[in-house]
Short mmCIF file of C-alpha atoms in Angstrom, two decimals:
data_model
loop_
_atom_site.label_atom_id
_atom_site.label_comp_id
_atom_site.label_asym_id
_atom_site.label_seq_id
_atom_site.Cartn_x
_atom_site.Cartn_y
_atom_site.Cartn_z
CA MET A 1 75.63 88.03 -77.15
CA LYS A 2 78.52 89.07 -74.93
CA ASN A 3 78.08 92.05 -72.61
CA SER A 4 80.88 93.94 -74.33
CA VAL A 5 81.49 96.46 -77.09
CA GLN A 6 79.88 95.41 -80.37
CA LEU A 7 81.07 96.63 -83.76
CA ILE A 8 78.44 97.53 -86.37
CA THR A 9 79.90 97.94 -89.84
CA TYR A 10 79.57 97.20 -93.50
CA VAL A 11 82.14 94.52 -94.16
CA ASP A 12 84.13 96.46 -96.77
CA ARG A 13 84.04 99.92 -95.23
CA LEU A 14 86.22 99.28 -92.22
CA SER A 15 88.60 96.69 -93.62
CA GLY A 16 88.85 97.96 -97.17
CA GLY A 17 88.09 94.45 -98.38
CA GLY A 18 85.82 91.49 -97.71
CA PHE A 19 85.32 89.04 -94.88
CA PRO A 20 88.94 87.75 -94.89
CA GLU A 21 90.27 91.30 -94.56
CA LEU A 22 87.82 92.12 -91.77
CA ARG A 23 88.84 88.98 -89.91
CA ALA A 24 92.54 89.88 -90.33
CA LEU A 25 91.85 93.33 -88.87
CA LEU A 26 89.92 91.94 -85.88
CA ASP A 27 92.56 89.26 -85.28
CA GLY A 28 95.32 91.84 -85.66
CA ARG A 29 95.30 95.51 -84.72
CA LEU A 30 91.81 95.35 -83.16
CA GLN A 31 92.20 92.00 -81.42
CA GLY A 32 90.19 91.74 -78.20
CA LEU A 33 88.44 95.09 -78.64
CA PHE A 34 85.04 93.79 -79.75
CA GLY A 35 82.89 91.03 -78.35
CA GLY A 36 80.91 90.75 -81.57
CA VAL A 37 80.38 92.17 -85.02
CA HIS A 38 77.07 93.15 -86.59
CA ALA A 39 77.94 92.74 -90.26
CA LEU A 40 75.51 95.00 -92.10
CA PRO A 41 73.90 93.48 -95.21
CA PHE A 42 76.52 91.52 -97.10
CA PHE A 43 74.07 89.84 -99.44
CA ASN A 44 73.91 90.11 -103.19
CA PRO A 45 74.16 92.96 -104.09
CA ILE A 46 75.69 95.25 -101.46
CA ASP A 47 75.18 98.33 -103.65
CA GLY A 48 71.51 98.12 -104.60
CA ALA A 49 68.88 100.83 -104.22
CA ASP A 50 69.10 100.84 -100.41
CA ALA A 51 72.69 100.03 -99.42
CA GLY A 52 72.20 96.30 -99.18
CA PHE A 53 68.79 96.38 -97.53
CA ASP A 54 67.19 95.38 -100.82
CA PRO A 55 68.88 92.05 -101.64
CA THR A 56 68.11 90.21 -104.86
CA ASP A 57 69.04 87.02 -103.03
CA HIS A 58 69.39 87.02 -99.26
CA THR A 59 71.05 83.58 -99.31
CA ILE A 60 74.03 84.61 -101.45
CA VAL A 61 77.04 86.57 -100.14
CA ASP A 62 78.04 89.32 -102.55
CA PRO A 63 81.13 87.75 -104.19
CA ARG A 64 83.01 91.02 -103.79
CA LEU A 65 83.04 90.27 -100.04
CA GLY A 66 83.61 86.52 -100.15
CA ASN A 67 81.35 83.54 -99.57
CA TRP A 68 79.66 81.67 -96.74
CA ASP A 69 82.93 79.90 -95.88
CA ASP A 70 84.45 83.33 -95.29
CA VAL A 71 81.51 84.27 -93.03
CA ARG A 72 82.11 81.04 -91.12
CA GLY A 73 85.80 81.95 -90.90
CA LEU A 74 85.00 85.31 -89.29
CA ALA A 75 82.64 83.53 -86.87
CA ALA A 76 85.64 81.53 -85.66
CA SER A 77 87.21 84.79 -84.46
CA VAL A 78 84.23 86.79 -83.20
CA GLU A 79 80.49 86.40 -82.73
CA ILE A 80 78.49 87.56 -85.77
CA MET A 81 75.11 89.23 -86.00
CA ALA A 82 73.44 89.35 -89.42
CA ASP A 83 70.34 91.09 -90.74
CA LEU A 84 67.23 89.14 -91.60
CA ILE A 85 65.37 91.61 -93.81
CA VAL A 86 61.88 90.47 -92.99
CA ASN A 87 59.60 92.87 -94.81
CA HIS A 88 60.76 92.98 -98.41
CA VAL A 89 62.95 91.79 -101.25
CA SER A 90 64.44 93.60 -104.24
CA ALA A 91 62.31 94.31 -107.28
CA GLN A 92 65.25 92.86 -109.24
CA SER A 93 65.03 89.49 -107.49
CA SER A 94 64.41 86.42 -109.64
CA TRP A 95 61.18 85.72 -107.73
CA PHE A 96 59.65 89.12 -108.45
CA GLN A 97 60.86 89.15 -112.03
CA ASP A 98 59.20 85.77 -112.53
CA PHE A 99 55.98 87.28 -111.20
CA ILE A 100 56.30 90.24 -113.58
CA THR A 101 56.83 87.86 -116.50
CA LYS A 102 54.14 85.30 -115.70
CA GLY A 103 51.69 87.22 -113.54
CA PRO A 104 49.23 85.13 -111.50
CA GLU A 105 50.56 81.99 -113.22
CA SER A 106 53.99 82.49 -111.58
CA GLU A 107 54.71 79.94 -108.86
CA PHE A 108 55.93 82.89 -106.77
CA ALA A 109 52.80 85.01 -107.20
CA ASP A 110 51.73 84.30 -103.60
CA MET A 111 55.05 85.62 -102.25
CA PHE A 112 54.24 89.31 -102.72
CA MET A 113 51.84 91.48 -100.77
CA THR A 114 49.27 93.10 -103.04
CA PHE A 115 46.77 95.81 -102.21
CA GLY A 116 43.94 93.36 -102.84
CA LYS A 117 45.19 90.84 -100.28
CA VAL A 118 44.63 93.36 -97.51
CA PHE A 119 41.70 95.25 -99.00
CA PRO A 120 39.75 92.70 -101.09
CA ARG A 121 36.69 94.97 -101.06
CA GLY A 122 38.63 98.19 -101.48
CA ALA A 123 39.86 100.65 -98.88
CA SER A 124 38.16 103.65 -97.37
CA GLU A 125 39.88 106.98 -96.87
CA GLN A 126 40.20 106.21 -93.17
CA ASP A 127 41.74 102.79 -93.92
CA LEU A 128 44.50 104.52 -95.86
CA LEU A 129 44.96 107.26 -93.28
CA ASN A 130 45.40 104.62 -90.57
CA ILE A 131 48.48 103.13 -92.23
CA TYR A 132 51.77 104.13 -90.61
CA ARG A 133 54.68 104.52 -93.00
CA PRO A 134 58.23 105.82 -92.41
CA ARG A 135 58.14 107.74 -95.69
CA PRO A 136 55.86 110.43 -97.16
CA GLY A 137 52.84 109.18 -99.08
CA LEU A 138 51.18 105.79 -99.22
CA PRO A 139 53.04 102.45 -99.22
CA PHE A 140 51.91 101.29 -102.67
CA SER A 141 53.50 101.10 -106.10
CA LYS A 142 51.96 100.17 -109.44
CA ALA A 143 53.58 97.29 -111.30
CA THR A 144 52.93 96.47 -114.95
CA LEU A 145 53.11 92.78 -115.83
CA ALA A 146 54.56 91.50 -119.09
CA ASP A 147 51.07 91.05 -120.58
CA GLY A 148 50.13 94.64 -119.78
CA ARG A 149 48.02 93.94 -116.71
CA GLN A 150 48.70 96.14 -113.69
CA ARG A 151 48.86 95.32 -110.01
CA MET A 152 49.11 97.51 -106.93
CA LEU A 153 51.83 96.24 -104.60
CA TRP A 154 52.84 97.12 -101.08
CA THR A 155 56.21 98.91 -101.04
CA THR A 156 56.63 100.19 -97.49
CA PHE A 157 60.03 101.77 -98.14
CA THR A 158 60.71 102.29 -101.85
CA PRO A 159 59.33 100.99 -105.17
CA GLN A 160 62.51 98.91 -105.45
CA GLN A 161 61.68 97.03 -102.23
CA ILE A 162 58.67 94.77 -102.73
CA ASP A 163 56.88 93.70 -99.55
CA ILE A 164 56.66 89.98 -98.84
CA ASP A 165 53.53 88.15 -97.76
CA VAL A 166 55.25 86.43 -94.84
CA HIS A 167 52.33 84.06 -94.33
CA SER A 168 52.39 82.78 -97.90
CA ALA A 169 54.02 79.44 -98.67
CA HIS A 170 56.92 80.98 -100.61
CA GLY A 171 57.27 83.92 -98.23
CA ALA A 172 57.58 81.64 -95.19
CA LEU A 173 59.97 79.30 -97.04
CA TYR A 174 62.11 82.27 -98.08
CA LEU A 175 62.59 83.38 -94.46
CA GLU A 176 63.29 79.87 -93.18
CA THR A 177 65.86 79.30 -95.92
CA ILE A 178 67.71 82.40 -94.75
CA LEU A 179 67.66 81.18 -91.14
CA ASP A 180 69.11 77.84 -92.24
CA ARG A 181 71.89 79.53 -94.18
CA PHE A 182 72.76 81.76 -91.21
CA ALA A 183 72.89 78.78 -88.85
CA GLU A 184 75.17 76.87 -91.24
CA ALA A 185 77.56 79.84 -91.24
CA ASN A 186 77.63 79.95 -87.40
CA VAL A 187 75.85 83.30 -87.16
CA THR A 188 74.94 83.59 -83.47
CA ALA A 189 72.46 86.48 -83.55
CA ILE A 190 70.08 88.02 -86.04
CA ARG A 191 68.58 91.46 -86.29
CA LEU A 192 65.06 91.49 -87.67
CA ASP A 193 65.14 94.50 -89.96
CA ALA A 194 61.90 96.35 -90.78
CA ALA A 195 60.02 93.64 -88.89
CA GLY A 196 57.44 96.05 -87.51
CA TYR A 197 55.88 96.42 -90.97
CA ALA A 198 55.70 92.72 -91.84
CA ILE A 199 52.00 92.19 -91.10
CA LYS A 200 49.29 94.13 -92.91
CA LYS A 201 45.68 94.15 -91.69
CA ALA A 202 42.78 96.31 -92.85
CA GLY A 203 41.60 98.86 -90.31
CA THR A 204 44.93 99.02 -88.46
CA SER A 205 48.17 101.00 -88.66
CA CYS A 206 49.88 97.92 -90.21
CA PHE A 207 52.77 98.59 -87.79
CA MET A 208 53.50 96.54 -84.65
CA ILE A 209 49.92 95.32 -84.33
CA ASP A 210 49.00 92.25 -82.24
CA GLU A 211 49.43 89.98 -85.26
CA THR A 212 52.94 91.38 -85.75
CA TYR A 213 53.96 90.33 -82.24
CA ALA A 214 52.55 86.85 -82.85
CA PHE A 215 54.50 86.56 -86.10
CA LEU A 216 57.72 87.81 -84.49
CA ALA A 217 57.33 85.35 -81.62
CA LYS A 218 57.12 82.42 -84.04
CA LEU A 219 60.00 83.69 -86.16
CA ALA A 220 62.15 84.23 -83.06
CA GLU A 221 61.35 80.69 -81.89
CA LYS A 222 62.56 79.32 -85.23
CA ALA A 223 65.78 81.33 -84.89
CA ARG A 224 66.37 80.15 -81.32
CA ASP A 225 65.79 76.55 -82.40
CA ARG A 226 68.77 77.10 -84.71
CA GLY A 227 70.90 78.52 -81.89
CA MET A 228 70.52 82.24 -82.69
CA GLU A 229 69.52 85.17 -80.49
CA VAL A 230 67.02 87.69 -81.86
CA LEU A 231 67.14 91.48 -81.85
CA VAL A 232 64.12 93.40 -83.16
CA GLU A 233 64.87 96.77 -84.75
CA ILE A 234 62.00 99.15 -84.05
CA HIS A 235 62.31 102.90 -84.46
CA SER A 236 59.51 104.36 -82.40
CA TYR A 237 58.51 106.86 -79.74
CA TYR A 238 60.19 106.01 -76.45
CA ARG A 239 56.94 105.05 -74.72
CA ASP A 240 56.12 102.68 -77.56
CA GLN A 241 59.65 101.27 -77.34
CA ILE A 242 59.09 100.40 -73.67
CA GLU A 243 55.90 98.54 -74.56
CA ILE A 244 57.52 96.76 -77.49
CA ALA A 245 60.45 95.66 -75.32
CA ARG A 246 58.04 93.79 -73.04
CA LYS A 247 56.97 91.58 -75.93
CA VAL A 248 60.25 90.75 -77.69
CA ASP A 249 63.68 89.32 -76.78
CA ARG A 250 65.86 92.38 -77.35
CA VAL A 251 65.50 95.92 -78.69
CA TYR A 252 67.87 98.80 -79.33
CA ASP A 253 68.04 101.71 -76.91
CA PHE A 254 67.58 104.39 -79.57
CA ALA A 255 66.68 107.04 -76.97
CA LEU A 256 70.13 106.93 -75.40
CA PRO A 257 72.27 108.74 -78.06
CA PRO A 258 70.24 111.98 -78.26
CA LEU A 259 69.90 112.05 -74.46
CA ILE A 260 73.65 111.75 -74.04
CA LEU A 261 74.18 114.55 -76.56
CA HIS A 262 71.57 116.65 -74.74
CA SER A 263 73.36 116.10 -71.43
CA LEU A 264 76.74 117.02 -72.91
CA PHE A 265 75.48 120.19 -74.59
CA THR A 266 73.33 121.44 -71.70
CA GLY A 267 75.37 120.18 -68.76
CA ASP A 268 72.13 118.76 -67.35
CA ALA A 269 71.79 114.97 -67.03
CA THR A 270 68.29 115.00 -65.51
CA ALA A 271 66.57 113.67 -68.65
CA LEU A 272 69.25 111.01 -69.14
CA ALA A 273 68.94 109.87 -65.52
CA ARG A 274 65.17 109.67 -65.87
CA TRP A 275 65.48 107.52 -68.99
CA LEU A 276 67.88 105.14 -67.25
CA GLU A 277 65.25 104.67 -64.55
CA ILE A 278 62.53 103.60 -66.99
CA SER A 279 64.46 102.19 -69.97
CA PRO A 280 63.96 98.49 -70.86
CA HIS A 281 66.47 96.10 -69.32
CA ASN A 282 66.54 93.94 -72.45
CA ALA A 283 67.74 96.85 -74.59
CA ILE A 284 71.10 96.90 -76.33
CA THR A 285 73.02 100.09 -75.64
CA VAL A 286 73.42 102.20 -78.78
CA LEU A 287 75.70 105.19 -79.27
CA ASP A 288 75.47 105.32 -83.06
CA THR A 289 73.97 103.34 -85.96
CA HIS A 290 74.30 103.10 -89.73
CA ASP A 291 71.09 105.17 -89.90
CA GLY A 292 72.61 107.92 -87.78
CA ILE A 293 71.00 109.18 -84.55
CA GLY A 294 67.24 109.46 -84.84
CA VAL A 295 65.16 111.91 -82.86
CA ILE A 296 61.40 111.27 -82.50
#
């Protein structure tokens, strides 16, 4: 990744079109302004339940934006970062729908994280209280199979985003298939979205635990073997962010935007200066994101 200004955008919101139109804009009026583009989820579909972060198929470009040849075309003009949505897949995906239809007999049954996989003997009140979730309530949703049986599934974000068992055969294959498709399209960097929630273990917070770091290290190695840099997106308290940065390749500097605003509004840069003294050196400078400016 070049040490220069990076553009983060949904493909159609800046250009008014798809990948060809975005490339024309960056080769035209905006030529030379950006060292790279983080193209926010452009997978099928871009207008799901969570603005593209719930793809039905992570390996297909939404045809309204183009195809993988168009992604490769943009990569000829500017470096591209793409999201690898690690934690979940859409409830409308063919894999999950096959599971709903066939239940345990589905060849994809192992792909999804169930309550029982983590708590085979049940969970205590404290087990449930330990779980960290970025939403109110518990990270579970009830699913009714075609034959009437019910299963309790992990849904860290919404009931429309079904958590993947990343250690299962189909879960691991799913992630590697995405990496292969990115590499073929000359994507040079990936952002691991929601990666902090990927590993679930009874008795823990199920967020950035030791096993999560081990998983991320292996996934990052697979990405680097395909010629891609890895950025881990973790929204956390600044002290946690410093610790996380020591264990991964790159993180975002999410503390910077509110500190800059604080300095501008108060006329006092003391807090900003202090942060610059202790902030991770492998952090990517952030002034704004598609999620807005978070304050923890």
